[in-house]
GROMACS .gro file of C-alpha atoms in nm:
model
  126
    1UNK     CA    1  -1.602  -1.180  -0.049
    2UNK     CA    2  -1.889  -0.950  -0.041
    3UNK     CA    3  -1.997  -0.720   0.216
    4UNK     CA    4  -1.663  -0.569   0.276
    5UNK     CA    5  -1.254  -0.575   0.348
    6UNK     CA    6  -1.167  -0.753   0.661
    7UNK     CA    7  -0.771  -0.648   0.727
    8UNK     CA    8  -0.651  -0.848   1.016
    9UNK     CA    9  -0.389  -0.549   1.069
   10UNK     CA   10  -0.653  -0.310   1.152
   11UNK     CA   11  -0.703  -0.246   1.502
   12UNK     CA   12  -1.010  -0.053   1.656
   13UNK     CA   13  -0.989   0.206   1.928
   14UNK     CA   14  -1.269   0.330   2.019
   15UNK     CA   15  -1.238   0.542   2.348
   16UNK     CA   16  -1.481   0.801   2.501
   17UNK     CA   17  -1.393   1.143   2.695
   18UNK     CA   18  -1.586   1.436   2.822
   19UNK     CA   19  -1.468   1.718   3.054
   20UNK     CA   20  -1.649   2.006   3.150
   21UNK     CA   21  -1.493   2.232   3.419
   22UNK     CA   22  -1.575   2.584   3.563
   23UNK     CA   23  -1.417   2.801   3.830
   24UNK     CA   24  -1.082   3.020   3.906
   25UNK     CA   25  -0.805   2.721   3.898
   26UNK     CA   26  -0.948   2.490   3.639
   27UNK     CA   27  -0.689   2.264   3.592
   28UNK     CA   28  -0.612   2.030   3.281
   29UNK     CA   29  -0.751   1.688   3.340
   30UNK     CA   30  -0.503   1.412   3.228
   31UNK     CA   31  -0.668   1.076   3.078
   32UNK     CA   32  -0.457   0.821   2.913
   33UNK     CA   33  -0.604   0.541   2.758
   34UNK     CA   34  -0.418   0.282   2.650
   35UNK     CA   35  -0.691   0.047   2.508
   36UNK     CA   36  -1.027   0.018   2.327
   37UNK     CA   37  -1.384   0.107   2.442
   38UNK     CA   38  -1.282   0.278   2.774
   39UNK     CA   39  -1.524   0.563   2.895
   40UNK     CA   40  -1.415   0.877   3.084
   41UNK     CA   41  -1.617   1.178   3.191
   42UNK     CA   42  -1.465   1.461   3.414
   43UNK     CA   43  -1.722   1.748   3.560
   44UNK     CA   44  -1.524   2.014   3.795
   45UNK     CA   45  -1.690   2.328   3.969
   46UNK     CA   46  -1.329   2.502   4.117
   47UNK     CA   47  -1.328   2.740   4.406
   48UNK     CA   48  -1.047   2.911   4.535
   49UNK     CA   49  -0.815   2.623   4.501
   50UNK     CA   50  -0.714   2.390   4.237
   51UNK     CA   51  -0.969   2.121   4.100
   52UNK     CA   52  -0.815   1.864   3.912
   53UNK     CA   53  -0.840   1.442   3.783
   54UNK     CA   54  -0.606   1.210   3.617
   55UNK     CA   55  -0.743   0.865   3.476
   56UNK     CA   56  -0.550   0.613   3.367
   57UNK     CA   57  -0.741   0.299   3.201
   58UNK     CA   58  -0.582   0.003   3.062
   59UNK     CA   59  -0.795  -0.284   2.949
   60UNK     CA   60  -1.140  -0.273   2.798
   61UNK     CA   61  -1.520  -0.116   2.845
   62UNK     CA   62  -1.368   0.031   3.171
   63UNK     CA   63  -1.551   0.339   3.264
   64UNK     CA   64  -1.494   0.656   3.502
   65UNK     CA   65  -1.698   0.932   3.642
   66UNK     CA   66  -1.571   1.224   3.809
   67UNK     CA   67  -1.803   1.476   3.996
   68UNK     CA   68  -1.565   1.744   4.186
   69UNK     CA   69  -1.728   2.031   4.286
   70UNK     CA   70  -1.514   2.277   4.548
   71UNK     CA   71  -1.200   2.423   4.565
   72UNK     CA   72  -0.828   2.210   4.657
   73UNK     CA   73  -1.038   1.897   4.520
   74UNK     CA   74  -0.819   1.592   4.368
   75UNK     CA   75  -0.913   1.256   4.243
   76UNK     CA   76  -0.641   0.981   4.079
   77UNK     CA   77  -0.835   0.709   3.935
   78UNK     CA   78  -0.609   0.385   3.763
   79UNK     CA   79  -0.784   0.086   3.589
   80UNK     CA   80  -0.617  -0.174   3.453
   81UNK     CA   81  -0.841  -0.513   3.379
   82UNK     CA   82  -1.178  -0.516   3.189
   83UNK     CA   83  -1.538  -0.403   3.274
   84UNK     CA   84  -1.410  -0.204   3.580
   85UNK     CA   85  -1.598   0.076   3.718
   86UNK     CA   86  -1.534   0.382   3.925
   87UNK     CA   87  -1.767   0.643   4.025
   88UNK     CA   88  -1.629   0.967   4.223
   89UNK     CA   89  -1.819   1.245   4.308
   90UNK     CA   90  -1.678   1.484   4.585
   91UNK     CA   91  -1.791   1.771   4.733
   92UNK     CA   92  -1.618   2.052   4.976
   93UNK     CA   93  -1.282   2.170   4.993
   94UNK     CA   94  -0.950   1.992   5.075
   95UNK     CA   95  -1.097   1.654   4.974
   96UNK     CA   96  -0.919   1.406   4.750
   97UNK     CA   97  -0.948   1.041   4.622
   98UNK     CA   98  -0.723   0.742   4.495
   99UNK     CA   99  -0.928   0.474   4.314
  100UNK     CA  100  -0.707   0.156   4.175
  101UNK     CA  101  -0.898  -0.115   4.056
  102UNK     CA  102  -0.652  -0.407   3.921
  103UNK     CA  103  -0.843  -0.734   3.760
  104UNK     CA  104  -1.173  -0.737   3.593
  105UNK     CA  105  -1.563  -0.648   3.670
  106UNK     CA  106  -1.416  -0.403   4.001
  107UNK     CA  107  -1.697  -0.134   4.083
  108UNK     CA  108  -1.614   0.151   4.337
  109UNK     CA  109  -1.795   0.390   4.456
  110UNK     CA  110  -1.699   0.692   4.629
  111UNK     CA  111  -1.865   1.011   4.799
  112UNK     CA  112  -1.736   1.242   5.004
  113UNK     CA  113  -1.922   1.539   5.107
  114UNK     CA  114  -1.708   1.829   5.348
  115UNK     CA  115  -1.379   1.911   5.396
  116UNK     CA  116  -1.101   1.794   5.490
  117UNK     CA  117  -1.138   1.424   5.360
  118UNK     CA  118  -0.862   1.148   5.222
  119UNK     CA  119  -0.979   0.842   5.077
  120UNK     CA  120  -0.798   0.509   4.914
  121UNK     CA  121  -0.921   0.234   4.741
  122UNK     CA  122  -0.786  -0.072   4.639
  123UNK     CA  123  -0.988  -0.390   4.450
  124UNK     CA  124  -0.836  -0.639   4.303
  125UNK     CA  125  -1.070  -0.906   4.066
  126UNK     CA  126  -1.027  -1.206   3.944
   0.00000   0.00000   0.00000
């Protein structure tokens, strides 16, 4: 054979993370992956309270984006399914978001801007 070694055992992961957070009560952003070519990015401004994301992705080429900027922010993002998207970006205190996409090709959206707001999503593809 030329060209190479194919081994059938040999798996590839191949899984993408960035986090970038600034302010008093920068918490630790928890993303589990649990499958190839998923794509996570985390960018947190705290204020006075605690800032903070978990991502969960099962599945392929699923891909988060978290934009928190403000203090007692949350977001809780699961994916389970392939070519899912979610896209967060919150801004203002007290604010916090639940994103579950279950199935494949789910895209959600989210923006809140103020204080004070609670938001759930559910999507279930095919």
């Amino acid at each position: 054979m030329q060209g190479g070694v194919t081994d059938p055992s040999v798996s590839i992961e191949v899984s993408i993370e960035t986090v970038v957070e600034f302010g008093n009560n920068a918490k630790p952003v928890t993303i589990v992956e649990n499958s190839s070519i998923n794509i996570a990015r985390v960018i947190q401004f705290g204020g006075t309270g605690t800032v903070d994301a978990t991502i969960v992705q099962n599945g392929t080429r699923n891909y988060v984006d978290v934009i928190q900027v403000g203090g007692t922010t949350n977001a809780a993002i699961g994916q389970s399914g392939v070519n899912n998207i979610a896209d967060i970006t919150q801004v203002g205190n007290s604010t916090n978001a639940l994103l579950l996409q279950i199935g494949d090709m789910n895209t959600g959206t989210v923006q809140q801007f103020g204080r004070f707001n609670w938001l759930s999503i559910f999507q279930f593809g095919r």
